Short mmCIF file of C-alpha atoms in Angstrom, two decimals:
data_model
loop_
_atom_site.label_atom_id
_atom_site.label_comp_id
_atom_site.label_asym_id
_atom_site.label_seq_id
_atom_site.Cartn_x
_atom_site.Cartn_y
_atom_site.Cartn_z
CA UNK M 8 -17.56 35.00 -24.67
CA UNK M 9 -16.64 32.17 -22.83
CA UNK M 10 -15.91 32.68 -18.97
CA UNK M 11 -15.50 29.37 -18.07
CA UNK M 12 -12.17 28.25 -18.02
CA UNK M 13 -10.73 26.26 -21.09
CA UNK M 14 -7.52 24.25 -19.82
CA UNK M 15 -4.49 25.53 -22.48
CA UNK M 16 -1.32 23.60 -21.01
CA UNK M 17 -0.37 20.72 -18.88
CA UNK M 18 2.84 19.82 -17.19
CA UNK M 19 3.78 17.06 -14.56
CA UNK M 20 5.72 18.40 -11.78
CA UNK M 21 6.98 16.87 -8.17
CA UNK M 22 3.85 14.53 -8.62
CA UNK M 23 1.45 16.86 -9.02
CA UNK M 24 0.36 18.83 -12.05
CA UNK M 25 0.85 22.57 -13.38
CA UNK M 26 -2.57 23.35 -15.47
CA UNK M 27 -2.91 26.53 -17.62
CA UNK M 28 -6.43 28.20 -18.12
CA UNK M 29 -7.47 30.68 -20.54
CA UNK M 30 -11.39 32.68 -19.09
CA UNK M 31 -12.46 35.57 -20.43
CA UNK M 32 -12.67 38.01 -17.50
CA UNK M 33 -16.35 40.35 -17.21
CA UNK M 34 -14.26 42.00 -14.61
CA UNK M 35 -11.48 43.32 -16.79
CA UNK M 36 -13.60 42.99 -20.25
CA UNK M 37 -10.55 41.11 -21.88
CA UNK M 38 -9.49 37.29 -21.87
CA UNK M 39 -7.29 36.23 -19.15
CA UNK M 40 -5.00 33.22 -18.16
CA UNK M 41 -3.98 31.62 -14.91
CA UNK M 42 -2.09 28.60 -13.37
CA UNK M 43 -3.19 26.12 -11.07
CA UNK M 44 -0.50 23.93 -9.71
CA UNK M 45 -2.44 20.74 -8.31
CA UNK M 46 -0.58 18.47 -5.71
CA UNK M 47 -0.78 14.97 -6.27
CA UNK M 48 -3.93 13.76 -4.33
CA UNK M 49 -4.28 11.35 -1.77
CA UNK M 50 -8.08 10.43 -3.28
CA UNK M 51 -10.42 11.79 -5.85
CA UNK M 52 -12.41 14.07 -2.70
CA UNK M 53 -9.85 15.84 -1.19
CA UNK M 54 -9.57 19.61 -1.35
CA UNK M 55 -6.40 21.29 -1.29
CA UNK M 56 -6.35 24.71 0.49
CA UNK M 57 -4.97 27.15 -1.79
CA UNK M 58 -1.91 29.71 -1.78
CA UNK M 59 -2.40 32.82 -4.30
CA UNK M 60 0.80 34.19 -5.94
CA UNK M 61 1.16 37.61 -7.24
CA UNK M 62 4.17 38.33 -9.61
CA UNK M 63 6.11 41.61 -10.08
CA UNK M 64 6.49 44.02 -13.10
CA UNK M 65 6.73 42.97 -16.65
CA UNK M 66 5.85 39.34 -15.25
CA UNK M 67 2.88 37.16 -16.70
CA UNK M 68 1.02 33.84 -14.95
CA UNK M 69 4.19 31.98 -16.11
CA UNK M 70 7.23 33.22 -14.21
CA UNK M 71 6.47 32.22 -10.87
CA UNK M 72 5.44 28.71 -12.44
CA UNK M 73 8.71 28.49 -14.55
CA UNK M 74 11.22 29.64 -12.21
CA UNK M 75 10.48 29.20 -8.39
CA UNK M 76 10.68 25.94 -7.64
CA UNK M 77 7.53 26.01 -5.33
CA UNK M 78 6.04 22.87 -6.34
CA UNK M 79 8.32 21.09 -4.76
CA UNK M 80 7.07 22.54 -1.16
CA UNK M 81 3.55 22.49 -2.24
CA UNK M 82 3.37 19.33 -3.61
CA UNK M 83 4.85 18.13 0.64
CA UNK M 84 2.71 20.15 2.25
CA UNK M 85 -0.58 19.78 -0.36
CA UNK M 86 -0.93 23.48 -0.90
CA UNK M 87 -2.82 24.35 -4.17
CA UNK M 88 -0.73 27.49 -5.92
CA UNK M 89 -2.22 29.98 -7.89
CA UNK M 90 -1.04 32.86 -10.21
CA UNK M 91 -3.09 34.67 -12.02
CA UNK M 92 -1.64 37.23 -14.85
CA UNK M 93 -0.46 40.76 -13.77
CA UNK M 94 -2.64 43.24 -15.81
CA UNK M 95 -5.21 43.02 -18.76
CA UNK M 96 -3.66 42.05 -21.68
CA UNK M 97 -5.01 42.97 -25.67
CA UNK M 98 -7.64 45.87 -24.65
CA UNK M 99 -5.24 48.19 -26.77
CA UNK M 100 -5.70 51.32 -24.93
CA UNK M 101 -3.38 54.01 -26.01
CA UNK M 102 0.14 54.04 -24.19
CA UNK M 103 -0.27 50.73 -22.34
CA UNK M 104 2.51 49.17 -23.21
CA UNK M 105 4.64 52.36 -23.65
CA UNK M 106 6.80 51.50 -20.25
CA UNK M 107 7.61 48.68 -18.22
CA UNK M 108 7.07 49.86 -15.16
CA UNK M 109 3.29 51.19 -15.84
CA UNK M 110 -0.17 49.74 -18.23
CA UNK M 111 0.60 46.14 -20.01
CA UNK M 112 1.86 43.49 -17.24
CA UNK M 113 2.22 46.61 -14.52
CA UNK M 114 -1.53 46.45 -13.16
CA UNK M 115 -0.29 47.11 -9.13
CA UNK M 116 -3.28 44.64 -8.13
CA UNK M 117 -5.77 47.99 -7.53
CA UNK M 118 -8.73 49.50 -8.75
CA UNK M 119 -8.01 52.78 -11.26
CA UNK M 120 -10.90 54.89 -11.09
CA UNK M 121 -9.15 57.16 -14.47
CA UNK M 122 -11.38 56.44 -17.32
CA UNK M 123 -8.97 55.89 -19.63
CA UNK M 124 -7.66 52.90 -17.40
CA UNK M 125 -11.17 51.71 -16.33
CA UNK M 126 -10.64 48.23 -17.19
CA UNK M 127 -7.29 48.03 -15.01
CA UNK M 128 -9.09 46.26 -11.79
CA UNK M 129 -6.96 43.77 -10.60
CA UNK M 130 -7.99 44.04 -7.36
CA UNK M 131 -11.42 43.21 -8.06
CA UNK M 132 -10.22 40.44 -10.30
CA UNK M 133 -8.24 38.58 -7.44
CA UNK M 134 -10.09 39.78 -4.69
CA UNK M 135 -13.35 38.48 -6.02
CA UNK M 136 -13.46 37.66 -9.96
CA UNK M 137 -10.99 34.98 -9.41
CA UNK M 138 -11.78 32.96 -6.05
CA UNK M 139 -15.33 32.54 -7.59
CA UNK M 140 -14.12 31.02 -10.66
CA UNK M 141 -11.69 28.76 -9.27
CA UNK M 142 -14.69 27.51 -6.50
CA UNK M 143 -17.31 27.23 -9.31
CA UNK M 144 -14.88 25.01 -11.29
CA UNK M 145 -12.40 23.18 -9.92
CA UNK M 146 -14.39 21.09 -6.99
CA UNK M 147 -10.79 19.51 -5.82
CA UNK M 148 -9.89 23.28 -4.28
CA UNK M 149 -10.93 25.01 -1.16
CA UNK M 150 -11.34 28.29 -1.33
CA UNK M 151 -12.72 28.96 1.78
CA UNK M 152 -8.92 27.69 2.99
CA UNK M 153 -6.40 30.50 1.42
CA UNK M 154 -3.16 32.37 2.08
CA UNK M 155 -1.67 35.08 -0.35
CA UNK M 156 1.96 35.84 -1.53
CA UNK M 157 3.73 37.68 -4.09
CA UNK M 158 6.92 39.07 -5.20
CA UNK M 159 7.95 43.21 -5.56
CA UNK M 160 4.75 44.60 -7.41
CA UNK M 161 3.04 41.56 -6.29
CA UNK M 162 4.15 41.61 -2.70
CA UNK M 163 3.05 44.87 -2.91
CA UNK M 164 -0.39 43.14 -4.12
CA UNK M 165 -0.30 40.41 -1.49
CA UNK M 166 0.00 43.08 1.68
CA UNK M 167 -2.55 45.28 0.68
CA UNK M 168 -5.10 42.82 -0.24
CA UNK M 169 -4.31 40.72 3.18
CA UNK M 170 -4.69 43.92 5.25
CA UNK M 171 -7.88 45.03 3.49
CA UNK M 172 -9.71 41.41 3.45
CA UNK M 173 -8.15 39.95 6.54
CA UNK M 174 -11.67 37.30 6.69
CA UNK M 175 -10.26 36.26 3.14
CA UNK M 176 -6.68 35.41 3.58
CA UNK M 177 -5.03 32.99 6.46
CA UNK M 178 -1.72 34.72 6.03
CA UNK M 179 0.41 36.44 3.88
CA UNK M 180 4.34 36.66 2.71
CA UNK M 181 6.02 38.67 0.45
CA UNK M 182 9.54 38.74 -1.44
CA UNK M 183 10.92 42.53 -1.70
CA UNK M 184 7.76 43.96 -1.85
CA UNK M 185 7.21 47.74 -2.88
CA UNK M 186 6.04 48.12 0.57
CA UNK M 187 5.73 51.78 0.52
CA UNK M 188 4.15 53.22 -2.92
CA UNK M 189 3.10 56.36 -2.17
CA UNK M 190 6.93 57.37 -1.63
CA UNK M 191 8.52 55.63 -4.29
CA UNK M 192 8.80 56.59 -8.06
CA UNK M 193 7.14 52.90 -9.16
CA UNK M 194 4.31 53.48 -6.74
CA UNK M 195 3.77 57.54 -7.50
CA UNK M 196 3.86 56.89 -11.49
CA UNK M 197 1.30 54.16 -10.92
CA UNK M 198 -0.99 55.92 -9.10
CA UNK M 199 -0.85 59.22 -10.50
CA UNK M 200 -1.98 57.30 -14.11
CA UNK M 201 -4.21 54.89 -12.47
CA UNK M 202 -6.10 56.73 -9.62
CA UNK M 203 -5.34 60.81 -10.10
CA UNK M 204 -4.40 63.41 -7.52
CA UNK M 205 -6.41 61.84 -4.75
CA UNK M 206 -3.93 61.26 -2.17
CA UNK M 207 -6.39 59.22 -0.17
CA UNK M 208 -7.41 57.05 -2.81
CA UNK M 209 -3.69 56.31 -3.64
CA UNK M 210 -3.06 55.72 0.86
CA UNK M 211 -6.08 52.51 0.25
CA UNK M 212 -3.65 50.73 -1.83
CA UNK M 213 -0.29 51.36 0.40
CA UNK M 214 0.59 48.43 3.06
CA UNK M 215 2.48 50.89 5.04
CA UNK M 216 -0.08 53.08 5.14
CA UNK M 217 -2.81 50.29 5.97
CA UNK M 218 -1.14 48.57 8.94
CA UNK M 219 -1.93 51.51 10.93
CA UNK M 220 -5.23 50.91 10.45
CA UNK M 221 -5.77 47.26 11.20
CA UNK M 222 -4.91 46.25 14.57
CA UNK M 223 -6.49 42.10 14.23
CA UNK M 224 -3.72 40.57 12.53
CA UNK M 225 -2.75 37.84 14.10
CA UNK M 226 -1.00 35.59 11.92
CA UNK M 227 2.55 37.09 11.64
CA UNK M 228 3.73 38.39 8.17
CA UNK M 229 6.78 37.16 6.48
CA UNK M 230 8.89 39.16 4.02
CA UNK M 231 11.82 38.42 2.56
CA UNK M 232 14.20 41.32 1.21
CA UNK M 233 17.92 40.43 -0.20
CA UNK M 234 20.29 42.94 0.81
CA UNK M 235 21.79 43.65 -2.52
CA UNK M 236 18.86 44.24 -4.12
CA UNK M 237 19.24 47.38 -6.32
CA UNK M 238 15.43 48.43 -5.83
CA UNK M 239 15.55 48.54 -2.08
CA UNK M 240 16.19 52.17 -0.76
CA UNK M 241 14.53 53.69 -3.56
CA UNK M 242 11.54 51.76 -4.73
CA UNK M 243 10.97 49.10 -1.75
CA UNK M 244 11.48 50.99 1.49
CA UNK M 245 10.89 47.48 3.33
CA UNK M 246 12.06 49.51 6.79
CA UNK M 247 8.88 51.91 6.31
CA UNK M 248 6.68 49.10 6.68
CA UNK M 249 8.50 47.05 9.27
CA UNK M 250 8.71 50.67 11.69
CA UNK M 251 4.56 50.61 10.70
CA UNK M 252 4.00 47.20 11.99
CA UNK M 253 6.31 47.56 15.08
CA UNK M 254 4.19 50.95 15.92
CA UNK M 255 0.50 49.57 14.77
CA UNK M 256 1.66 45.96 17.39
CA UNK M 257 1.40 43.93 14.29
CA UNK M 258 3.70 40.40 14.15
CA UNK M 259 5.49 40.64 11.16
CA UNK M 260 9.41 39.24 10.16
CA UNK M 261 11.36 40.95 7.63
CA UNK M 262 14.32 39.29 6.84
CA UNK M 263 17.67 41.18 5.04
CA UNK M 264 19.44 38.38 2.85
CA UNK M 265 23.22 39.15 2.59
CA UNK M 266 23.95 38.93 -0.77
CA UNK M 267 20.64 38.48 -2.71
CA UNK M 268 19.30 40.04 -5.39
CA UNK M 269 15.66 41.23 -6.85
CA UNK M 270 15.58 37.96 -9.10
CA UNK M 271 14.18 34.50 -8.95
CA UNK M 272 17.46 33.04 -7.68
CA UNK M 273 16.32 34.80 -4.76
CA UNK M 274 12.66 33.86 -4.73
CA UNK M 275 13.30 30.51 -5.40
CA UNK M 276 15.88 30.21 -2.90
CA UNK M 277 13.50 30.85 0.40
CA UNK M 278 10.22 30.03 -1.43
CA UNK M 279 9.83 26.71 0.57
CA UNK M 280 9.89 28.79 3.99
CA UNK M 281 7.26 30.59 2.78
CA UNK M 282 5.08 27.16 1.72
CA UNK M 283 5.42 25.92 4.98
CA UNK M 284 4.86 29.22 6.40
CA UNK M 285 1.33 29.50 4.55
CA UNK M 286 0.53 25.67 5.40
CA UNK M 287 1.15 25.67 9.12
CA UNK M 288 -1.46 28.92 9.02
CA UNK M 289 -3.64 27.25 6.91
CA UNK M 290 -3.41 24.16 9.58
CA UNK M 291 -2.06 21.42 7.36
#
């Protein structure tokens, strides 16, 4: 099976190009696809540092690509954006595509250590599979230069993999991120399925839990919540990890948006504070 990536779609964008890949992942034992957007470049040796996106629930590599509008920021401040798919896809394992909220495009960027769901490692896939690829293959990025972001299941995905590989990662944002898990019915269903009763396993993959534990972050983390957002008291809990930070002396700025939603209007609205925000970590 081929791992290397095969290029699957091609679109010009703000200058620069959006480029779909299709791998087949060891890591998840299934074939996977990803987008790169590249900047235009300023000559054939430059390297662009790179910005990981993570999406949300029911979301594939394409909806952060389609609808946010980031290319437009990227492509100014030559930031590389990647987003890589949300969960395994066509492993057919009973009940994976059952509910929206858990299995098939619901893969809460972790490890699940149940058997039935042993192939569900996006962690592993992000963390490692994926920054090895993309440095093995495309010479014009810079891996050794990258930020991480995401959006609800994916902010979610972009805190917890910041906070637990803080040598990796320049800086991280998020847009309403389930910031909580452990407390909220997305994050309990998820883990209870993925990872079992093990309350400790389920606190590794909880931002709000982790800040308490790393007291090195320097760079300060962004989030963006919009106050009208039907998912926030129940399912985001953005306050439970802003109190964490504030106790564990950690720099972080969560902003309320009067008015906004949980969509991509939102995203897409304050997606170029985030570019910049990444960039001017990532000392462009």
């Amino acid at each position: 099976m081929e791992t290397k990536p095969t290029e699957i779609g091609s679109s010009k964008m703000f200058g620069g190009y959006n480029k779909r890949y299709k791998h087949f992942s060891p890591t998840l034992g299934c074939s996977m696809t990803f987008h790169i957007y590249f900047p235009p470049s300023p000559s054939p040796s430059h390297k662009f540092p790179v910005l990981y996106w993570l999406s949300g629930l029911t979301c594939t590599d394409e909806n952060f690509i389609i609808k946010s509008g980031a290319q437009r920021a990227a492509s100014a401040e030559a930031v590389a954006l990647i987003a890589p798919d949300t969960s395994p896809r066509g492993l057919n394992v009973e009940g994976e595509a059952d509910s929206w909220d858990f299995g098939v495009g619901a893969g809460f960027y972790l490890n699940a250590t149940h058997e039935k769901w042993k192939n569900w490692r996006m962690y592993d896939y992000v963390v490692t599979e994926l920054p090895k690829l993309l440095s093995e293959n495309f010479p014009q990025l810079d891996t050794s230069k990258a930020s991480i972001s995401g959006h609800s299941m994916g902010g979610h995905g972009a805190l917890t993999i910041y906070l637990k590989n803080l040598d990796k990662y320049k800086s991280v944002s998020a847009f309403a991120p389930i910031a909580n898990p452990i407390n909220c019915p997305w994050g309990q269903k998820a883990f209870t399925n993925y990872l079992g009763d093990d309350k400790a396993a389920w606190e590794e993959y909880d931002a709000t839990y982790l800040i308490s534990k790393f007291h090195d972050v320097s760079a300060t983390i962004l989030i963006d919540q919009g106050e009208d957002d039907k998912f926030l008291h129940d399912q985001l809990l953005a306050h439970k990890f802003e109190e964490a930070c504030r106790s564990a002396n950690v720099p972080v700025l969560l902003r309320l948006q009067p008015g906004y939603d949980h969509s991509y209007f939102f995203v897409s609205t304050f997606i170029d504070d985030h570019i910049r925000h990444h960039a001017q970590a990532l000392e462009l």
